[in-house]
XYZ file of C-alpha atoms in Angstrom:
592
model
C 0.000 0.000 0.000
C 2.862 2.369 0.685
C 3.748 2.117 -2.983
C 0.300 3.270 -4.132
C 1.098 6.955 -4.369
C 4.709 6.428 -5.389
C 4.921 3.241 -7.440
C 7.732 0.814 -6.710
C 10.663 1.688 -8.904
C 10.811 -1.600 -10.768
C 7.096 -1.882 -11.437
C 6.856 1.760 -12.426
C 9.803 1.494 -14.771
C 8.513 -1.676 -16.379
C 5.155 -0.017 -16.999
C 6.877 3.005 -18.435
C 9.028 0.956 -20.767
C 6.433 -1.511 -21.951
C 3.777 1.172 -22.367
C 5.445 2.545 -25.497
C 4.944 0.933 -28.860
C 7.817 -0.493 -30.827
C 7.577 2.482 -33.167
C 8.686 4.701 -30.313
C 11.565 2.730 -28.827
C 13.143 -0.681 -28.476
C 11.909 -2.193 -25.233
C 14.280 -3.952 -22.829
C 13.447 -7.654 -22.419
C 13.447 -7.468 -18.607
C 10.003 -7.163 -17.062
C 11.382 -5.474 -13.952
C 14.547 -3.533 -14.783
C 16.438 -2.077 -11.851
C 17.372 1.555 -11.415
C 20.989 0.596 -12.127
C 19.953 -0.926 -15.449
C 18.036 2.200 -16.377
C 21.168 4.339 -16.212
C 23.605 1.647 -17.343
C 23.780 3.303 -20.737
C 22.518 6.451 -22.380
C 20.303 4.361 -24.629
C 18.606 2.766 -21.616
C 18.267 6.134 -19.875
C 16.616 7.649 -22.952
C 14.240 4.690 -23.053
C 13.255 5.394 -19.453
C 12.638 9.054 -20.276
C 10.517 7.981 -23.246
C 8.602 5.855 -20.767
C 7.605 9.067 -19.009
C 5.926 10.184 -22.215
C 4.149 6.843 -22.309
C 2.967 7.349 -18.715
C 1.129 10.435 -19.939
C -0.886 8.300 -22.378
C -1.496 4.865 -20.918
C -4.153 2.879 -19.076
C -3.754 3.013 -15.292
C -5.413 -0.314 -14.492
C -4.040 -0.439 -10.935
C -6.418 2.372 -9.931
C -9.503 0.178 -10.493
C -10.682 3.006 -12.756
C -9.718 1.534 -16.105
C -10.701 4.675 -17.968
C -7.810 6.587 -16.340
C -5.494 7.155 -19.284
C -2.907 9.650 -18.119
C -2.576 13.362 -18.798
C -5.745 13.649 -20.837
C -7.889 12.033 -18.145
C -6.491 14.340 -15.474
C -7.057 17.373 -17.702
C -10.631 16.556 -18.710
C -11.913 15.160 -15.413
C -10.012 17.321 -12.953
C -8.205 20.314 -14.444
C -11.215 21.258 -16.587
C -13.923 19.082 -15.052
C -13.639 20.780 -11.667
C -13.980 24.213 -13.225
C -17.126 26.127 -14.213
C -16.816 25.971 -18.004
C -17.168 22.245 -18.805
C -19.813 19.585 -18.271
C -17.945 16.255 -18.294
C -20.291 13.319 -18.825
C -17.863 10.679 -17.576
C -17.230 12.225 -14.178
C -20.820 13.485 -13.772
C -22.109 9.939 -14.253
C -19.549 7.868 -12.359
C -18.372 10.253 -9.643
C -21.136 12.791 -8.970
C -20.014 13.588 -5.430
C -16.493 14.196 -6.702
C -17.797 16.447 -9.462
C -19.852 18.433 -6.957
C -16.921 19.168 -4.653
C -18.212 16.984 -1.796
C -15.064 14.877 -1.339
C -12.304 17.418 -0.933
C -11.852 16.646 2.772
C -12.169 12.866 2.326
C -8.715 11.326 2.187
C -10.138 8.083 0.795
C -11.876 9.796 -2.123
C -10.691 8.929 -5.601
C -10.804 12.649 -6.393
C -7.932 13.238 -4.028
C -5.811 10.235 -4.959
C -5.718 10.180 -8.758
C -3.912 13.504 -9.407
C -1.517 12.655 -6.540
C -0.780 9.196 -7.934
C -0.388 10.407 -11.489
C 1.933 13.287 -10.620
C 4.194 11.256 -8.345
C 4.368 8.541 -10.975
C 6.047 11.076 -13.271
C 8.192 12.517 -10.478
C 9.497 9.202 -9.198
C 10.368 7.868 -12.638
C 12.173 11.127 -13.437
C 14.068 10.781 -10.157
C 15.217 7.279 -11.102
C 16.906 8.733 -14.160
C 18.270 11.800 -12.377
C 19.788 9.743 -9.554
C 22.219 8.060 -11.906
C 22.447 10.026 -15.125
C 25.525 12.079 -14.152
C 27.574 8.891 -13.819
C 26.169 7.274 -16.940
C 28.959 6.654 -19.474
C 28.736 8.112 -22.947
C 28.557 11.357 -24.879
C 28.230 14.408 -22.637
C 25.795 16.232 -24.891
C 23.474 13.235 -25.050
C 23.693 12.854 -21.275
C 22.786 16.526 -20.801
C 19.871 16.126 -23.171
C 18.478 13.176 -21.197
C 18.960 14.983 -17.893
C 17.153 18.049 -19.224
C 14.184 15.912 -20.249
C 13.960 14.236 -16.844
C 14.126 17.583 -15.044
C 11.342 18.903 -17.269
C 9.096 15.957 -16.484
C 9.759 16.284 -12.751
C 8.847 19.963 -12.881
C 5.661 19.136 -14.770
C 4.662 16.666 -12.048
C 5.172 19.246 -9.322
C 3.297 21.937 -11.263
C 0.313 19.579 -11.438
C 0.544 18.940 -7.698
C 0.707 22.659 -6.936
C -2.370 23.327 -9.071
C -4.444 20.822 -7.088
C -2.885 20.520 -3.634
C -0.991 23.778 -3.182
C -2.374 27.036 -1.803
C -2.768 30.151 -3.886
C 0.475 32.072 -3.682
C -1.246 35.016 -1.992
C -2.621 32.601 0.642
C 0.743 30.936 1.282
C 2.306 33.500 3.626
C 4.957 34.210 1.021
C 5.505 30.491 0.521
C 5.612 29.420 4.166
C 2.460 27.242 4.074
C 2.978 23.485 3.757
C 1.781 21.674 0.662
C 3.179 18.473 -0.861
C 6.073 16.083 -0.243
C 9.141 17.244 -2.141
C 11.012 14.191 -3.393
C 14.147 14.776 -5.444
C 15.408 11.186 -5.258
C 13.666 7.960 -6.202
C 11.937 5.800 -3.630
C 9.169 5.999 -1.063
C 11.106 6.852 2.085
C 9.264 8.733 4.814
C 9.481 12.481 4.251
C 7.680 15.502 5.734
C 5.609 18.053 3.876
C 7.556 20.830 2.207
C 6.560 24.458 2.074
C 5.070 26.140 -0.961
C 8.260 28.177 -1.427
C 10.453 25.065 -1.332
C 8.401 23.331 -4.001
C 8.222 26.405 -6.219
C 11.974 26.950 -5.828
C 12.559 23.358 -6.932
C 10.334 23.790 -9.984
C 12.156 26.978 -10.951
C 15.564 25.350 -10.389
C 14.677 22.223 -12.386
C 13.384 24.209 -15.336
C 16.227 26.722 -15.332
C 18.765 23.891 -15.350
C 16.798 22.023 -18.013
C 16.726 25.072 -20.284
C 20.469 25.588 -19.875
C 21.129 21.927 -20.685
C 18.779 21.909 -23.683
C 20.388 25.066 -25.065
C 23.914 23.893 -24.329
C 23.730 20.398 -25.783
C 22.364 21.523 -29.144
C 20.127 18.425 -29.412
C 16.400 18.324 -29.980
C 13.618 15.775 -29.736
C 12.433 13.581 -32.583
C 8.730 13.520 -31.668
C 6.375 16.012 -30.058
C 5.422 13.523 -27.343
C 8.935 14.137 -26.047
C 9.976 17.367 -24.293
C 12.518 19.984 -25.311
C 13.584 23.523 -24.479
C 10.334 25.012 -25.768
C 8.271 22.778 -23.483
C 10.534 23.580 -20.526
C 10.013 27.308 -21.115
C 6.267 26.776 -21.453
C 6.174 24.916 -18.142
C 8.215 27.711 -16.596
C 5.523 30.148 -17.746
C 2.831 27.976 -16.142
C 4.759 27.837 -12.864
C 5.275 31.594 -12.904
C 1.522 32.139 -13.280
C 0.978 30.161 -10.076
C 3.439 32.431 -8.270
C 2.150 35.617 -9.938
C 5.687 36.162 -11.192
C 4.501 38.157 -14.164
C 7.858 39.176 -15.622
C 9.048 35.558 -15.739
C 5.733 34.324 -17.108
C 5.759 36.915 -19.889
C 9.334 36.202 -20.955
C 9.044 32.419 -20.783
C 5.739 32.320 -22.645
C 7.165 34.580 -25.359
C 10.353 32.552 -25.710
C 8.553 29.200 -25.565
C 6.423 29.836 -28.646
C 9.217 30.894 -30.950
C 9.229 28.578 -33.966
C 5.532 27.768 -33.535
C 2.475 29.741 -34.545
C -1.093 30.245 -33.385
C -3.300 27.984 -35.503
C -5.570 29.502 -38.126
C -9.297 28.832 -38.137
C -9.127 25.974 -40.627
C -6.735 24.170 -38.309
C -8.882 24.968 -35.280
C -11.767 23.163 -36.990
C -9.731 20.095 -37.956
C -10.518 18.140 -34.791
C -7.374 18.489 -32.655
C -6.435 14.897 -33.492
C -3.510 15.600 -35.825
C -0.293 17.578 -35.486
C 0.085 21.203 -36.539
C 2.478 24.137 -36.070
C 0.548 25.274 -32.977
C 1.167 22.047 -31.038
C 4.271 22.355 -28.863
C 3.746 19.167 -26.834
C 1.269 16.429 -27.706
C 0.512 12.820 -26.911
C 1.537 10.006 -29.218
C -1.111 8.644 -31.550
C 0.057 5.097 -32.221
C -2.888 2.694 -32.206
C -0.835 -0.001 -30.461
C -0.595 2.016 -27.252
C -3.926 1.667 -25.424
C -6.564 0.998 -28.078
C -10.111 1.705 -26.869
C -8.881 3.188 -23.587
C -7.526 6.127 -25.519
C -8.417 9.722 -24.769
C -10.403 10.051 -27.997
C -12.595 7.045 -27.242
C -13.732 8.716 -24.035
C -13.928 12.406 -24.921
C -13.875 12.966 -28.691
C -17.262 13.715 -30.225
C -16.874 10.637 -32.452
C -15.440 8.439 -29.683
C -16.771 4.918 -29.316
C -17.478 5.248 -25.599
C -19.067 8.665 -25.999
C -21.670 6.745 -27.968
C -21.759 3.346 -26.248
C -22.006 4.459 -22.621
C -24.838 6.873 -23.255
C -23.513 9.509 -20.853
C -22.430 12.118 -23.358
C -18.979 13.501 -23.904
C -18.033 17.011 -22.837
C -20.133 20.164 -23.149
C -19.570 23.874 -22.716
C -21.273 25.961 -20.036
C -23.839 28.266 -21.585
C -22.669 31.008 -19.246
C -19.305 30.977 -21.015
C -20.795 30.445 -24.461
C -23.194 33.369 -24.127
C -20.317 35.758 -23.386
C -18.773 35.142 -26.812
C -18.968 37.672 -29.601
C -21.795 36.709 -32.004
C -19.211 36.574 -34.823
C -16.793 34.299 -32.948
C -16.166 31.277 -35.166
C -15.600 29.101 -32.093
C -19.356 29.227 -31.426
C -19.829 26.736 -34.274
C -18.106 24.024 -32.232
C -20.881 23.568 -29.677
C -24.393 22.114 -29.891
C -26.277 24.989 -28.311
C -29.860 26.292 -28.686
C -28.876 28.966 -31.211
C -28.088 26.253 -33.749
C -31.740 26.348 -34.793
C -30.674 29.448 -36.728
C -27.870 27.645 -38.586
C -29.793 24.876 -40.345
C -32.201 24.793 -43.268
C -35.592 25.901 -41.865
C -37.160 22.954 -43.698
C -35.146 20.620 -41.472
C -36.673 22.161 -38.354
C -39.878 20.181 -38.737
C -40.974 20.712 -35.143
C -40.684 24.508 -35.513
C -38.309 24.599 -32.550
C -37.063 27.988 -31.331
C -34.224 28.649 -28.910
C -36.548 29.008 -25.907
C -37.850 25.471 -26.497
C -34.542 24.048 -25.272
C -35.893 24.737 -21.775
C -39.063 22.731 -22.420
C -39.255 19.422 -20.532
C -40.936 17.783 -23.527
C -37.741 17.940 -25.560
C -34.810 18.286 -23.110
C -34.351 16.209 -19.966
C -33.025 18.790 -17.533
C -32.813 16.291 -14.690
C -30.627 13.827 -16.576
C -27.657 15.618 -18.052
C -29.735 18.183 -19.957
C -30.071 15.511 -22.615
C -31.242 16.896 -25.970
C -32.034 13.387 -27.238
C -34.840 12.952 -24.720
C -37.724 14.119 -26.880
C -39.422 12.858 -30.004
C -38.546 13.211 -33.679
C -42.193 13.445 -34.751
C -45.497 14.913 -33.584
C -47.407 12.888 -31.012
C -50.902 12.330 -32.492
C -52.270 11.766 -28.982
C -50.843 15.095 -27.775
C -50.536 17.467 -30.753
C -49.503 20.422 -28.552
C -46.492 18.601 -27.129
C -43.188 20.017 -28.345
C -40.959 17.837 -30.521
C -38.000 18.143 -32.895
C -34.934 19.215 -30.895
C -33.338 15.947 -32.026
C -34.024 16.902 -35.647
C -32.314 20.263 -35.164
C -29.218 18.849 -33.481
C -28.818 15.967 -35.931
C -29.110 18.300 -38.907
C -26.582 20.725 -37.448
C -24.156 17.911 -36.597
C -24.438 16.617 -40.143
C -23.856 20.109 -41.518
C -20.865 20.589 -39.242
C -19.283 17.313 -40.312
C -19.722 18.079 -43.992
C -19.282 21.872 -44.154
C -17.338 23.144 -41.123
C -15.108 20.240 -40.109
C -11.746 20.484 -41.905
C -10.262 17.187 -40.760
C -10.350 13.952 -42.723
C -13.776 12.356 -42.260
C -12.583 9.062 -43.689
C -10.008 8.855 -40.869
C -12.625 9.659 -38.227
C -15.525 7.524 -39.474
C -16.572 5.109 -36.717
C -19.008 3.101 -38.851
C -21.136 6.093 -39.749
C -20.878 7.740 -36.333
C -20.084 11.424 -36.156
C -20.658 13.856 -33.318
C -23.164 11.965 -31.123
C -25.138 10.932 -34.214
C -25.547 7.541 -35.817
C -25.827 8.182 -39.549
C -27.416 5.007 -40.884
C -30.182 3.995 -43.240
C -32.349 3.106 -40.225
C -32.324 6.430 -38.358
C -35.433 8.302 -37.324
C -34.371 11.656 -38.801
C -34.312 11.832 -42.584
C -31.439 14.028 -43.785
C -32.076 13.442 -47.500
C -30.129 11.583 -50.177
C -30.777 8.299 -48.397
C -29.096 9.419 -45.168
C -30.914 9.000 -41.862
C -29.702 9.508 -38.305
C -30.336 8.932 -34.623
C -29.074 11.006 -31.723
C -27.513 9.323 -28.702
C -27.298 10.935 -25.257
C -26.308 14.525 -26.014
C -26.014 17.173 -23.279
C -26.892 20.744 -24.176
C -23.686 22.470 -25.296
C -21.961 19.261 -26.423
C -18.583 19.882 -28.002
C -17.542 19.162 -31.579
C -14.026 20.495 -30.937
C -12.225 17.201 -30.300
C -12.193 14.339 -32.813
C -10.161 11.151 -33.060
C -9.134 8.569 -35.598
C -11.214 5.429 -36.019
C -11.463 2.842 -34.714
C -9.509 3.221 -31.461
C -9.869 6.928 -30.739
C -6.200 7.801 -31.215
C -5.252 11.451 -31.550
C -2.458 13.982 -31.115
C -4.222 15.735 -28.246
C -2.059 18.749 -27.319
C -0.597 19.156 -23.849
C 0.752 22.599 -24.758
C 0.078 24.994 -27.638
C 1.620 28.185 -28.925
C -1.856 29.688 -28.507
C -1.669 28.980 -24.772
C 1.709 30.693 -24.604
C 0.361 33.662 -26.584
C -2.545 34.246 -24.215
C -0.277 33.582 -21.205
C 2.047 36.277 -22.532
C -0.958 38.583 -22.860
C -2.113 38.007 -19.284
C 1.363 38.315 -17.778
C 2.069 41.465 -19.790
C -1.170 43.013 -18.579
C -0.398 42.233 -14.942
C 3.134 43.579 -15.404
C 1.779 46.854 -16.816
C 2.825 46.230 -20.435
C -0.542 47.051 -22.021
C 0.757 47.280 -25.595
C 2.057 43.697 -25.540
C -1.066 42.464 -23.761
C -3.340 43.924 -26.431
C -1.088 42.756 -29.275
C -1.090 39.139 -28.045
C -4.849 39.216 -27.462
C -5.450 40.389 -31.021
C -3.053 37.784 -32.420
C -5.687 35.213 -31.496
C -8.984 37.082 -31.636
C -8.306 38.823 -34.949
C -8.501 35.351 -36.500
C -11.323 33.908 -34.416
C -13.653 36.938 -34.560
C -14.083 38.524 -38.016
C -14.044 42.295 -37.699
C -12.690 42.097 -34.158
C -12.089 45.463 -32.576
C -11.103 46.055 -28.979
C -9.462 49.077 -27.431
C -10.434 48.646 -23.796
C -8.042 49.271 -20.933
C -7.825 48.408 -17.261
C -10.143 45.677 -15.997
C -11.938 45.545 -19.352
C -8.715 44.427 -21.042
C -7.964 41.970 -18.244
C -11.440 40.424 -18.545
C -11.172 40.218 -22.341
C -7.876 38.351 -22.020
C -9.399 35.943 -19.514
C -12.421 35.321 -21.731
C -10.158 34.626 -24.688
C -8.159 32.169 -22.591
C -11.284 30.343 -21.420
C -12.713 29.786 -24.914
C -9.505 29.352 -26.921
C -8.141 26.717 -24.544
C -11.493 25.162 -23.611
C -11.071 21.471 -22.807
C -7.277 21.586 -22.877
C -6.589 21.485 -19.138
C -6.577 25.038 -17.756
C -9.980 25.909 -16.276
C -9.707 24.884 -12.605
C -6.187 26.298 -12.005
C -7.076 29.497 -13.874
C -10.127 30.210 -11.740
C -8.196 29.220 -8.632
C -5.361 31.676 -9.248
C -7.786 34.377 -10.455
C -9.603 33.925 -7.144
C -12.973 33.834 -8.894
C -16.013 31.845 -7.708
C -16.892 28.664 -9.530
C -20.525 28.986 -10.645
C -22.539 26.302 -12.440
C -26.123 27.436 -13.046
C -28.963 24.936 -13.265
C -31.263 24.281 -16.202
C -34.729 25.414 -15.143
C -37.786 24.359 -17.103
C -39.415 27.287 -18.863
C -36.567 29.702 -18.112
C -34.347 30.333 -21.174
C -32.172 32.644 -19.057
C -31.111 29.709 -16.863
C -28.021 27.563 -17.313
C -27.394 24.098 -18.719
C -26.273 22.115 -15.683
C -28.558 19.440 -14.200
C -29.903 20.589 -10.838
C -27.775 18.065 -8.947
C -24.610 19.482 -10.508
C -25.460 23.188 -10.221
C -23.307 24.584 -7.432
C -21.413 27.708 -6.473
C -18.031 27.503 -4.774
C -16.497 30.646 -3.303
C -12.728 31.173 -3.615
C -12.282 30.623 0.130
C -14.022 27.236 0.263
C -12.167 23.919 0.529
C -9.173 25.648 2.105
C -8.804 27.829 -0.967
C -9.615 25.102 -3.531
C -7.031 22.634 -2.256
C -7.398 18.877 -2.678
C -6.503 17.052 0.530
C -3.550 14.633 0.605
C -4.867 11.061 0.173
C -4.550 8.332 2.792
C -2.237 6.482 0.435
C 0.421 8.956 1.559
C -0.444 9.805 5.164
C -1.148 6.237 6.320
C 2.303 5.013 5.339
C 4.539 8.063 5.417
C 5.285 8.438 9.128
C 6.725 11.929 8.759
C 3.588 13.601 7.407
C 0.813 14.813 9.673
C -2.369 15.846 7.913
C -2.933 18.479 10.589
C 0.161 20.242 9.252
C -1.016 20.215 5.636
C -2.802 23.568 5.742
C -0.278 25.275 8.077
């Protein structure tokens, strides 16, 4: 049990090595290689570092939650799922108390253990490499390159921990408040909690050293699922945001995105499943990795489990959506009530208007705000009963797939299934030309942003984009008083996304515009919870109320408001898997 939060070195390393496909690396034959073997040669050490990339995209069966698949799962279910801007069907269905913030003080809750386990998995494996890499024989430049990668991964693990378990910097007494266990060597020895300042200092030190080593060795990665100097700088920018170190955040975000570019609109509508110049760090997309346990199977709009489980995928909060400029092209990516205005009126056979999406005849507000709950035809026994929301959504989804989507439909075709719709010859909704369709469980606001390749849901889901660094540079510049740079970076994104965009606001208006841009541009990419936490803004999810088109789109059970001060300042509690077996940690000291 002591190894639960910090996997045993051998087992962890074996999982890391065998998790990669043969296309990525040659796997050692040993099922349980020792730490000495890992750093016995530079080739073995690089394999272990590649295993860290695999740990970000693999099935964590030991958790008894088989759908846990690494970085993407943490981002969708926790980093975004715990924020106010996303409805996540998977976590709403399987872990409602977790989703509703009722388990933050329960050390046995899965909500508190999964981010801890995942982050320390990365940290401990990085430590295995770092413990022996300096003495590893071979070329010095290659050794420096491997060390830089391991330091970058360790920093990433601690940044994740600080986002969930650490206090806000302004609540930390200038870093004096305890947070997590700072481990800089491999193993699970008893260790006390470290202070916020100690952990942040370690993150800064690791990334500064990594950047120096990356720059000095002159080597670069082969694949984007690996890390390099750009990723290290991007992580440095993320860490600096946590600390409100605006000058560092601005510089690192600016430097990190050099050589990349903010994606154009055509690329933004291509499904986020294939590489582009905007992606700085992305998961591997080899089908041999985890098959149907892939990120795309669970969260892409054409994912197999999005369809099969009948719990929907991910959806946008209407309160965010309704703040967008009417001309914002990103509005097309979400199945919202206004889509009645973007289909052929002849297809709207039930004469549905936007207000009807709050009618209990056609949307099940109690069960996920499901838009597939009504009928596709008039009820002859009740001619006044509303019907036809399904017709509207199916027609818009079909239009999106054929007119707006710029990816390769033949790559994404899961046997006629696109975007929550089954396009078959047996469907209830006639789309013309011999095409009919049914709608599976589809929450109001369902996303068409993320797609995946058939049949296993593989994709190049980004972990970091140049667009993120651009809007980070904008925010940091604003907070540092550099308004010209802040406005320039904001327009670099919004000038493309909003035709005719014009903004000349200053002060809080500019700050709020930058934040809104960040929320919609990076929606679903793992930023929402930590952003609202560091902004010290309340987390508000408004309920769907029958007959009230001004209400929200959350089921009543999931509609909550969490003030910035609640849950000890939005801190997850350390799980029992650490405190039961680490004799030097006292949970009473965690918040002190």
